[in-house]
One Martini backbone bead per residue (centre of mass of N, CA, C, O) as a GRO file, in nm:
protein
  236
    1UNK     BB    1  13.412  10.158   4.525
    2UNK     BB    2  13.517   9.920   4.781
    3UNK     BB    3  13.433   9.612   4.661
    4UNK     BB    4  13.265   9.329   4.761
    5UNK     BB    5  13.290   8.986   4.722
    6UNK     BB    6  13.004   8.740   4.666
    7UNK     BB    7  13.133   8.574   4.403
    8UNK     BB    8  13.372   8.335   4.343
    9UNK     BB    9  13.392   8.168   4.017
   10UNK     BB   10  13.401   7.991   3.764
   11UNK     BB   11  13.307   7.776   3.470
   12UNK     BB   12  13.004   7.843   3.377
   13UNK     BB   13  12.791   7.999   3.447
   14UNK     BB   14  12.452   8.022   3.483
   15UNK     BB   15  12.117   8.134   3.476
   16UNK     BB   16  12.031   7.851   3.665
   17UNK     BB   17  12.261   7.962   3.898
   18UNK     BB   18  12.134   8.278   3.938
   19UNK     BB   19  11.865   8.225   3.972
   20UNK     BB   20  11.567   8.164   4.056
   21UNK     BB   21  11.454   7.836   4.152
   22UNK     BB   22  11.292   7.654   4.259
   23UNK     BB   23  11.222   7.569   4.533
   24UNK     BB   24  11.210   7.698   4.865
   25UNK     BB   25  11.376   7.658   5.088
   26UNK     BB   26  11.378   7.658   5.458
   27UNK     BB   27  11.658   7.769   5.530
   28UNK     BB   28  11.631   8.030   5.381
   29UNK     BB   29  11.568   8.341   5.331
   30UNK     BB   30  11.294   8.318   5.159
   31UNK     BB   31  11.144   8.166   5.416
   32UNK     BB   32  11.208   8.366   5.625
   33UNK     BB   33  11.004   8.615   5.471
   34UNK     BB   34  10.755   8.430   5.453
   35UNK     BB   35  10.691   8.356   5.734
   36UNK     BB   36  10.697   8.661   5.877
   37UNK     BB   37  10.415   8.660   5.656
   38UNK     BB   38  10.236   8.400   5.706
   39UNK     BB   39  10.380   8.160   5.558
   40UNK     BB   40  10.368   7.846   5.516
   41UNK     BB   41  10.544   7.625   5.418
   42UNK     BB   42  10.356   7.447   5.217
   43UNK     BB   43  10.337   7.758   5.089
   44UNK     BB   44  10.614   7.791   4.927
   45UNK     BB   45  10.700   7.705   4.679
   46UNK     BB   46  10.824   7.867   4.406
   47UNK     BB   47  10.955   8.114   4.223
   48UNK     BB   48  10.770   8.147   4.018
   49UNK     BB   49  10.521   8.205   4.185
   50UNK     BB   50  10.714   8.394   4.260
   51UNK     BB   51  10.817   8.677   4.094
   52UNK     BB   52  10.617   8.916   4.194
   53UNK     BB   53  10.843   8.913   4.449
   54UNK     BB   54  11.141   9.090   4.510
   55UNK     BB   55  11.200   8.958   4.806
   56UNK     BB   56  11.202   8.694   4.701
   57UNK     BB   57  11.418   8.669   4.476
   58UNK     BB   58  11.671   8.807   4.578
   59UNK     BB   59  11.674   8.555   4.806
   60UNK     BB   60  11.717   8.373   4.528
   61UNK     BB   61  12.005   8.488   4.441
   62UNK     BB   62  12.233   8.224   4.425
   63UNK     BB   63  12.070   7.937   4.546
   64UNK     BB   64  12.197   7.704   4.417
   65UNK     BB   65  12.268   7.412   4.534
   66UNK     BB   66  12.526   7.365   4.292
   67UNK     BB   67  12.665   7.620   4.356
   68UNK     BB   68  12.992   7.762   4.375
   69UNK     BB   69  13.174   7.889   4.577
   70UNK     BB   70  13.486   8.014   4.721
   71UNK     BB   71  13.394   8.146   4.980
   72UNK     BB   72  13.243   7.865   5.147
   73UNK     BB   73  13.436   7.635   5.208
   74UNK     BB   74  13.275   7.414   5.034
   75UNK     BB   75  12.969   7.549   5.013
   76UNK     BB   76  12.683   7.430   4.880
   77UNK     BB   77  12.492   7.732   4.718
   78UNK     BB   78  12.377   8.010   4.909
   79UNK     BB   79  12.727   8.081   4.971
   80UNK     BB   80  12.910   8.285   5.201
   81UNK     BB   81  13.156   8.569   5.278
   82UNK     BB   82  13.144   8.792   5.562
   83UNK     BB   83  13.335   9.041   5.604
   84UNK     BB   84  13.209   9.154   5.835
   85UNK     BB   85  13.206   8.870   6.011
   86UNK     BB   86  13.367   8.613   5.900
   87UNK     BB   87  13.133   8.462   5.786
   88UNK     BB   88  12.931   8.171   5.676
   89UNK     BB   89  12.665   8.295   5.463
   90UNK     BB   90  12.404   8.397   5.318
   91UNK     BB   91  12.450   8.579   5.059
   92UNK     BB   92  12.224   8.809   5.151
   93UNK     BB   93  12.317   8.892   5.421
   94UNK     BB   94  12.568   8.992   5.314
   95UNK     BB   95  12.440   9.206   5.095
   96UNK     BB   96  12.291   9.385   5.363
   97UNK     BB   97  12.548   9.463   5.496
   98UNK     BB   98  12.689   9.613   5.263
   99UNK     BB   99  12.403   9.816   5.238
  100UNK     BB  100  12.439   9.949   5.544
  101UNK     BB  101  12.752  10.055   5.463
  102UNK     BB  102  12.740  10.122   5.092
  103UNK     BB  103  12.864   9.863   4.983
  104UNK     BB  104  12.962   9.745   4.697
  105UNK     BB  105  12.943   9.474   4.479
  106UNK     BB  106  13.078   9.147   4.380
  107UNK     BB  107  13.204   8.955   4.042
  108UNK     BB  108  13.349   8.662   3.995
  109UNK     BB  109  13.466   8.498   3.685
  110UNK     BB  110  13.484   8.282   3.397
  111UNK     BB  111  13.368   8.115   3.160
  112UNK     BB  112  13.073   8.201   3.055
  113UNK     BB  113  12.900   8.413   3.200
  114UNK     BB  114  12.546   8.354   3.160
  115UNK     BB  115  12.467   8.084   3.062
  116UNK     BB  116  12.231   7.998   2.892
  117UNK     BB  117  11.941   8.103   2.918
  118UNK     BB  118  11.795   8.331   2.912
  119UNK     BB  119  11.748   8.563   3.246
  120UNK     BB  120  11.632   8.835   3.403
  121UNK     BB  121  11.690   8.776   3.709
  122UNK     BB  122  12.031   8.746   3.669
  123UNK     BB  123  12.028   9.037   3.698
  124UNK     BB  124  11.805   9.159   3.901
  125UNK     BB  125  11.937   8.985   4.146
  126UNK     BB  126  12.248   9.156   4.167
  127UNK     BB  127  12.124   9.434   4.185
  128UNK     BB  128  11.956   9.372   4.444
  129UNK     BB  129  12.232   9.304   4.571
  130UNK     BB  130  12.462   9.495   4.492
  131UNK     BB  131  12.578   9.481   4.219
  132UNK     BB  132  12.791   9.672   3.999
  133UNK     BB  133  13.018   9.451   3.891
  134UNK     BB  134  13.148   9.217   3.680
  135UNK     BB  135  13.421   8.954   3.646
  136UNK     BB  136  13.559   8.793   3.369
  137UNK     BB  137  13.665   8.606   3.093
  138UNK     BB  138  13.353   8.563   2.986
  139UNK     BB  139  13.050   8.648   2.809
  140UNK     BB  140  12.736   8.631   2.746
  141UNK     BB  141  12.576   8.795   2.536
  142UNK     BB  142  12.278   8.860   2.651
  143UNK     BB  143  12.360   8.889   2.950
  144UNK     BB  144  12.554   9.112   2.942
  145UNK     BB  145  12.328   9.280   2.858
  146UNK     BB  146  12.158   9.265   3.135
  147UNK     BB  147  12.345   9.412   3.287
  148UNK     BB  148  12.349   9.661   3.199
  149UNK     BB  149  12.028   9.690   3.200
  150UNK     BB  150  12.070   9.727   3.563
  151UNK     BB  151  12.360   9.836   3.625
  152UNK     BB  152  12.609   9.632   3.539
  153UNK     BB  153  12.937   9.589   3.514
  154UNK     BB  154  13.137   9.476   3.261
  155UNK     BB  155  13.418   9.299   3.310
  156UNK     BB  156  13.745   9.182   3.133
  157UNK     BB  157  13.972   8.982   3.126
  158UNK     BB  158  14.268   8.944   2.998
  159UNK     BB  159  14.390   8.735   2.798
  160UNK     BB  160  14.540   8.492   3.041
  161UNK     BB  161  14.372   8.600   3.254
  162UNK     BB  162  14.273   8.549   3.619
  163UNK     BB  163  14.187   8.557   3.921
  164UNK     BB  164  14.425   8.297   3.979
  165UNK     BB  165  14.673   8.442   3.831
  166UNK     BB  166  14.607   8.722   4.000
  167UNK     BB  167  14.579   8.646   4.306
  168UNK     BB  168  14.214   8.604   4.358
  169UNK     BB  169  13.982   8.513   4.633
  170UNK     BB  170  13.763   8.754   4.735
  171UNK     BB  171  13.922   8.935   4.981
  172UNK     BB  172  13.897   9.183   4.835
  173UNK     BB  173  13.896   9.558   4.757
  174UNK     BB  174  13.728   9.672   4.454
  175UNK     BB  175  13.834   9.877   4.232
  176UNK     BB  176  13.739  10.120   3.948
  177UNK     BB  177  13.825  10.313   3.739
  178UNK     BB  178  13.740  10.573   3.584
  179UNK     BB  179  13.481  10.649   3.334
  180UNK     BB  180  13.320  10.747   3.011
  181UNK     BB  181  13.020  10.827   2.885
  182UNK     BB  182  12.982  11.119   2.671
  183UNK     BB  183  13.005  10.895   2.382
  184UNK     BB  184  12.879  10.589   2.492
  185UNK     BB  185  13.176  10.505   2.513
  186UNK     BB  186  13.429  10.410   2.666
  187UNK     BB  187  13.637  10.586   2.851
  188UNK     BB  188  13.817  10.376   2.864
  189UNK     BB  189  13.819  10.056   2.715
  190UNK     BB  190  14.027  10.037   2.937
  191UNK     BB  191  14.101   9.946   3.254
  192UNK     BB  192  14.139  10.002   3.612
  193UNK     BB  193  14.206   9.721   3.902
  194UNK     BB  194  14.190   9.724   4.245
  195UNK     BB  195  14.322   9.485   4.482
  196UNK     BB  196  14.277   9.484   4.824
  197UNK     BB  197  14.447   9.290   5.087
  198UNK     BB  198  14.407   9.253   5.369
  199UNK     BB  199  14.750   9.301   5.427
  200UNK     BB  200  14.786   9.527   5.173
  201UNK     BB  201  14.818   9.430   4.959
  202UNK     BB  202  14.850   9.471   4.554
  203UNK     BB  203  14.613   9.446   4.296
  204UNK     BB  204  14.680   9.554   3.919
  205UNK     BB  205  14.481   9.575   3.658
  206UNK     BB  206  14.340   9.498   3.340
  207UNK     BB  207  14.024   9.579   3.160
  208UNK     BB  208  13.721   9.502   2.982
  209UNK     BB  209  13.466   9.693   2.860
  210UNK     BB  210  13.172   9.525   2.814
  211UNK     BB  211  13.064   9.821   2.624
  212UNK     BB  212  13.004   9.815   2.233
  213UNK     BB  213  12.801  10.041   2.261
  214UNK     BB  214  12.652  10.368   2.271
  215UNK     BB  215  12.405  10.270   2.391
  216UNK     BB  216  12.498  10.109   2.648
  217UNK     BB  217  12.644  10.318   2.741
  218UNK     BB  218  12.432  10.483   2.794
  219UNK     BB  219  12.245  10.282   3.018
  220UNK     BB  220  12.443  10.312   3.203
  221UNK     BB  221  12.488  10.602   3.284
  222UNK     BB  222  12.210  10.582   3.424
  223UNK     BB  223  12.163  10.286   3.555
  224UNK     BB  224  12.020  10.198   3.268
  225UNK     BB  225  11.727  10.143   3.110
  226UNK     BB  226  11.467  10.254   3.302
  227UNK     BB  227  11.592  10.539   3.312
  228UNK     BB  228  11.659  10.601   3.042
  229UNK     BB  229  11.337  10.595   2.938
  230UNK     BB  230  11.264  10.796   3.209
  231UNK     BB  231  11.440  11.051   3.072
  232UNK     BB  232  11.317  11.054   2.790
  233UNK     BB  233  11.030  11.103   2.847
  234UNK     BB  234  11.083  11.384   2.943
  235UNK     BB  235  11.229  11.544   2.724
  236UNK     BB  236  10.962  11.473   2.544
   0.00000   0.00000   0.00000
């Protein structure tokens, strides 16, 4: 309910569009938390040499230099438009302000959302950054997976719609109607999502729940895969 859109993407967004990857630039959010820690530029490394440290991971998430934001007025990167502050900013930064005001986050995206190499990164570092729901014309199968395994809603434009053709362009306020997962599959399997506009316009479409199974269905219900199975081991 209420959530402002981190990323409004196009098609084929891949999972090394998404994970963090490649040296750490000097100039983003994960270098400037790496400085604050007493690490000189010099041994900021890559990210991949840094996995086991979440506050680095999460900083490099949708950070890759070639990523296009429709968000970010054309700056290529990983940037977009903080809507608290109306300013373009790293993408982490605005990430931040929604979280100190418990506003959840979305992504806009077109076909073959996570496509690529499986990356668990590309789910878990959206989900440390608040990303509760990511709505697309179509997801890579195994993404999907993993976006569900870290509590992150994926939902399906109905075919032959998209953000572009329902007049959505990322400044919206995104709710998705209440579903059901108390027999595993979503109930309903189409859902009702409402994007309410600067201007006070509202824009109401249909979209595809896309968890496919009743085991998914838990894992989302639970908030997660983790979740579930250390709810299944305490009832153990």
């Amino acid at each position: 309910e209420g959530a402002r859109v981190l990323g409004n993407f196009g098609d084929f967004i891949t999972t090394d569009h998404i994970s963090p990857a490649g040296a750490i630039a000097p100039d983003m959010p994960a270098a400037e938390y790496l400085e604050t820690h007493g690490v000189a530029p010099a041994d900021f490394n890559t990210y991949g040499s840094r996995r086991g440290n979440h506050e680095v991971m999460m900083r490099g998430t949708f950070a890759n230099g070639k990523l296009q934001n429709k968000l970010a007025d054309g700056r290529k990167g990983g940037w977009t438009r903080d809507f608290t502050t109306s300013e373009i900013t790293p993408l982490y930064y605005a990430a931040e302000n929604y979280a100190a005001s418990d506003t959840p986050a979305a992504v806009l995206a077109g076909k073959m959302y996570g496509s690529g190499s499986s990356r668990d990164w590309a789910a878990k570092g959206p989900m440390l950054l608040g990303v509760r729901v990511a709505i697309a014309e179509s997801f890579e199968r195994i993404h999907r997976s993993n976006l569900i395994g870290m509590g992150i809603l994926p939902l399906q434009f109905i075919e032959g719609q998209n953000a572009e053709t329902l007049g959505l362009d990322g400044s919206e306020v995104i709710t998705v109607a209440p579903i059901d997962f108390s027999a595993g599959l979503p109930s309903p399997a189409v859902v009702k999502v409402t994007a309410e506009k600067p201007d006070g316009g509202v824009v109401t479409f249909d979209a595809i729940v896309r968890i496919d199974t009743p085991t998914e269905g838990r894992y989302y219900e639970n908030g997660g895969i983790l979740q579930y199975v250390l709810r299944d081991l305490i009832k153990g």
